[in-house]
XYZ file of C-alpha atoms in Angstrom:
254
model
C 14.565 -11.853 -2.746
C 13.771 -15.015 -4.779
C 14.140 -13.626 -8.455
C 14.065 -15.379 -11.874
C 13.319 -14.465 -15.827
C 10.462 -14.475 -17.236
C 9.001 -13.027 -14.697
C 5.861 -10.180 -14.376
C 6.290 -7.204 -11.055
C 3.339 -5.013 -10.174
C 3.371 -2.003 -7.937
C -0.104 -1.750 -7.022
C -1.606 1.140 -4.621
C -4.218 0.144 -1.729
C -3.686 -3.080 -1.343
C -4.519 -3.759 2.533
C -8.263 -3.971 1.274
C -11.056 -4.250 -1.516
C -9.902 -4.787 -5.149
C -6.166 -3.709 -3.854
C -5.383 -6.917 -1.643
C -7.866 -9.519 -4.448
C -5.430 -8.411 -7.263
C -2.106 -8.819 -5.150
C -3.334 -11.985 -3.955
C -4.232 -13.682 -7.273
C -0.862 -11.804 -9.256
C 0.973 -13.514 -6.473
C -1.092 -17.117 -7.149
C -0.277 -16.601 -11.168
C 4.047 -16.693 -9.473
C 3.806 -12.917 -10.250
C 6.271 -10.204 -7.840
C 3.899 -7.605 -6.168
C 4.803 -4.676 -4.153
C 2.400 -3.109 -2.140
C 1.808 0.246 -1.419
C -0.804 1.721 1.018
C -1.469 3.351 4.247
C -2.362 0.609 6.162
C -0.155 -2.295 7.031
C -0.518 -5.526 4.774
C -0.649 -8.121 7.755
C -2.603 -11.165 5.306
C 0.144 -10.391 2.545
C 3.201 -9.747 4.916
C 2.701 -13.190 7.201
C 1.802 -15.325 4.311
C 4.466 -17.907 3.381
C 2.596 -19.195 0.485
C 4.005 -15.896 -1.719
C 7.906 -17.506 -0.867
C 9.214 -13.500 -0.367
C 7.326 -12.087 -3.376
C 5.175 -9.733 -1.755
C 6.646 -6.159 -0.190
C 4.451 -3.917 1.028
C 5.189 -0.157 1.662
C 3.092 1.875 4.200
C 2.608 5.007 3.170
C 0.011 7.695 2.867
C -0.365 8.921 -0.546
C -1.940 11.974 0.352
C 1.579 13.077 1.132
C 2.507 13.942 -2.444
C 6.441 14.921 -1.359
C 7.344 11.662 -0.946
C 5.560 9.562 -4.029
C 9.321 9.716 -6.012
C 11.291 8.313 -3.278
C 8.620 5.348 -2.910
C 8.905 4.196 -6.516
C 12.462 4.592 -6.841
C 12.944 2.458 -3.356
C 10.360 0.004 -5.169
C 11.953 -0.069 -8.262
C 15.624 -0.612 -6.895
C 14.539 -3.949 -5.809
C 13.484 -5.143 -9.151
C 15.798 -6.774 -10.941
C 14.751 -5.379 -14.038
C 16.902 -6.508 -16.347
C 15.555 -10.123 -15.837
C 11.861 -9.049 -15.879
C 9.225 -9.527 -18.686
C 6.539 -6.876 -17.765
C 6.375 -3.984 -15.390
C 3.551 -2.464 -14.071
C 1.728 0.109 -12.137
C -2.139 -0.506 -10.949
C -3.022 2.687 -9.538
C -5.956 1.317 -7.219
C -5.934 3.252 -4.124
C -8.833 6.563 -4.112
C -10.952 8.486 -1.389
C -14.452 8.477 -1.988
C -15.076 11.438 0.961
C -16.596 13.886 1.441
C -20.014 13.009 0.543
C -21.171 16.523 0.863
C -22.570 19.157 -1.356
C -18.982 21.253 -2.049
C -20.137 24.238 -0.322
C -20.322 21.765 2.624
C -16.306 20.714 2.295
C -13.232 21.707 3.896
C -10.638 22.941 1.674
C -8.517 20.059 3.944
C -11.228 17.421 2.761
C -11.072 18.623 -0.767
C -7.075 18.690 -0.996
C -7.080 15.009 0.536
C -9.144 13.311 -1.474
C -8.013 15.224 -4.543
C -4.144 14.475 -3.673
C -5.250 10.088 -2.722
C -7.528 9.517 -6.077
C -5.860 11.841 -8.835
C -2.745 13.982 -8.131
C -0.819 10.627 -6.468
C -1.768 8.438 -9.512
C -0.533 11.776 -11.754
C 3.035 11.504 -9.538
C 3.529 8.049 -9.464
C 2.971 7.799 -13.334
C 5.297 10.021 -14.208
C 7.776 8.558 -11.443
C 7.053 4.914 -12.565
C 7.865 5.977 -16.058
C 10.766 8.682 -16.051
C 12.541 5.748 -14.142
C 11.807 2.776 -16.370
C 12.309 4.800 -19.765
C 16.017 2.904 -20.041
C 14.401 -0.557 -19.738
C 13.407 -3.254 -22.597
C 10.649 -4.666 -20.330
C 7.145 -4.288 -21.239
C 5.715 -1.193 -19.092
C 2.163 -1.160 -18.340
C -0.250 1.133 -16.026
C -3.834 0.561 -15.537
C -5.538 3.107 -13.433
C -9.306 2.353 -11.535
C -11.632 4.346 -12.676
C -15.039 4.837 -12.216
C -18.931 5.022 -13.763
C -18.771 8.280 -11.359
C -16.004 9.797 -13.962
C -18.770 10.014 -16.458
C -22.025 10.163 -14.172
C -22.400 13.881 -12.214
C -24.051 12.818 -8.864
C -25.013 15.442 -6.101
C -22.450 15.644 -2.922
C -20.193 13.573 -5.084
C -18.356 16.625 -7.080
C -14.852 15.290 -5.404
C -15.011 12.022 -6.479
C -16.631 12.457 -9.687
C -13.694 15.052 -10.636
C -11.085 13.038 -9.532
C -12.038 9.998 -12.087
C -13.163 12.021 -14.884
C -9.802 13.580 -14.346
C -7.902 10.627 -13.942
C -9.593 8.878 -17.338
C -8.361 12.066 -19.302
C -5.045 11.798 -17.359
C -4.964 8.068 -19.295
C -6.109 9.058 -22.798
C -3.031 12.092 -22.574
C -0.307 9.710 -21.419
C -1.513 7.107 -23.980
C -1.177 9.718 -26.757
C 2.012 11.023 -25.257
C 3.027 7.275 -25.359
C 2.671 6.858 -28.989
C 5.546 6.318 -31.221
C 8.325 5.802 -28.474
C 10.705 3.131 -28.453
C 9.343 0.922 -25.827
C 5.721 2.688 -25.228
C 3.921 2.389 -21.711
C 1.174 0.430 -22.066
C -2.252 2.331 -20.093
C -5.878 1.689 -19.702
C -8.300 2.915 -17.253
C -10.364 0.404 -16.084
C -13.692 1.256 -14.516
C -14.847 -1.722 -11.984
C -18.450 -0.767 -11.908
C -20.118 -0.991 -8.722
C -17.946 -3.320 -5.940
C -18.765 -4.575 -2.248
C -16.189 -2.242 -1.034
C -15.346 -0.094 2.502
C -16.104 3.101 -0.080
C -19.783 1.360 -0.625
C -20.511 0.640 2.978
C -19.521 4.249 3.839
C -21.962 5.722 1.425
C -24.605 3.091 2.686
C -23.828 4.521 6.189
C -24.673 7.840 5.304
C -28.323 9.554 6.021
C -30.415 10.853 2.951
C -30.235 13.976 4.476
C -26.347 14.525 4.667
C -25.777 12.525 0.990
C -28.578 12.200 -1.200
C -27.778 8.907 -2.963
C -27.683 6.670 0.429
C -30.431 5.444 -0.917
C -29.855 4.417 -4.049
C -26.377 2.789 -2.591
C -28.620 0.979 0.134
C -30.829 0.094 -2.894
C -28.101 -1.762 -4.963
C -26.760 -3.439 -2.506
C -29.937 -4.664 -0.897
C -30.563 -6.164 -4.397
C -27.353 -8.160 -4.733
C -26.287 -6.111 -7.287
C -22.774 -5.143 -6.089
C -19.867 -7.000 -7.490
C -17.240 -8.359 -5.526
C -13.553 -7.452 -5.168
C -12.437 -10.906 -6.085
C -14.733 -10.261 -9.472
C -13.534 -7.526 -10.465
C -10.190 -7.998 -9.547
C -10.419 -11.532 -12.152
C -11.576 -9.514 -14.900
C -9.103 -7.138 -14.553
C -5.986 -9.610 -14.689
C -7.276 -11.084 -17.946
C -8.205 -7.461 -19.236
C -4.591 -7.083 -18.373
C -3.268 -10.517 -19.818
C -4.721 -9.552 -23.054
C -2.832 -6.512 -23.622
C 0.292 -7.211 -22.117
C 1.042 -9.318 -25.569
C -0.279 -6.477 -27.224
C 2.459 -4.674 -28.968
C 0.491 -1.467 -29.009
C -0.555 1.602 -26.799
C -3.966 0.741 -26.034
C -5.632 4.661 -25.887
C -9.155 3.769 -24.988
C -11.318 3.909 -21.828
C -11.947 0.462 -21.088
C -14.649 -0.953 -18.847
């Protein structure tokens, strides 16, 4: 692979889709390295020949915790990290399912989506960093968060655990951070509300099995939804400006 100084490599999670494939395609338009990782092939990212051989994608399911370590470490092996400025993490990928009241879900549905949208961003943390502690690169992760992590919602207690959990999951790791040598930068970022497959699927559900298909319905009948591109923009500048930050940043950010 094509490598050089000076230059930025994100791992990012879910990037076959939504805000996933918008920020590998504009990291890979700013000449940044991006390896993809998500359960779905990549087939827009894989066939392009505009990123010259500095996209890799890596399909696999995240809900399969056992196997999170072995990912990074593959990823990171092809880094040459020695010659890189930044590296980073963008834990993107989540499960918004099931839309149900709890007493409603499967303990299966409950361990998936908890294992996608917190315990896998939890692993690959602590992977990504254990295994760049040695480096002098600039380390940064930014997790996606969500309004939801703050916002209790009816047949939503999944999802709304899972961010809440994964914003204080940020705000320990930042503190934890704090006074080390070469400290890993981390934010949560939370999006707001996106155009996404997670939308439509809560659009497609009936008031009856998920309360809020309305209000979804609502917000997007109004033009109110962002879109992946957007958010995915905001992010990378978000990102730009604390990347020359020589600080942990510890707050929330939004």
């Amino acid at each position: 692979m094509e490598t050089g100084t000076g230059r930025r490599h994100f791992i990012i999670t879910g990037t076959s889709k939504g805000i996933g494939l918008q920020l590998a395609e504009l990291l890979l338009a700013k000449g940044d390295y991006v390896y993809g990782i998500s359960r779905g092939r990549s087939d827009l990212l894989e066939s392009s020949e505009e990123w010259s051989g500095r996209y890799r994608h890596v399909q696999y399911d995240l809900a399969d915790l056992t196997g999170i370590d072995d990912v990074v470490t593959r990823v990171l092996d092809v880094i040459p990290s020695q010659e890189a400025d930044c590296i980073g993490l963008i834990n993107n990928a989540a499960m918004l399912e099931p839309l149900r009241p709890i007493d409603q879900c499967s303990a299966a549905e409950i361990s998936q989506s908890l294992n996608i949208s917190l315990a896998a961003p939890m692993i690959l943390s602590s992977s990504f960093i254990q295994h760049t502690n040695h480096l002098s690169a600039r380390r940064k992760i930014v997790n996606l968060s969500s309004g939801s992590a703050s916002y209790p919602a009816p047949s939503m207690a999944v999802y709304c655990t899972s961010k809440a959990g994964l914003n204080m999951f940020t705000q320990c790791v930042a503190l934890e951070q704090t006074g080390r040598q070469n400290p890993v930068e981390i934010i949560a970022f939370d999006p707001g509300m996106v155009d996404t497959e997670l939308q439509a699927a809560a659009r497609g559900k009936s008031t009856e099995e998920f309360a809020l298909a309305g209000m979804f319905n609502q917000v997007y009948e109004a033009g109110q939804l962002r879109s992946p591109r957007d958010v995915a923009m905001q992010l990378i500048k978000r990102m730009d400006e604390h990347l020359d930050a020589n600080h942990v940043i510890h707050s929330i950010e939004s």
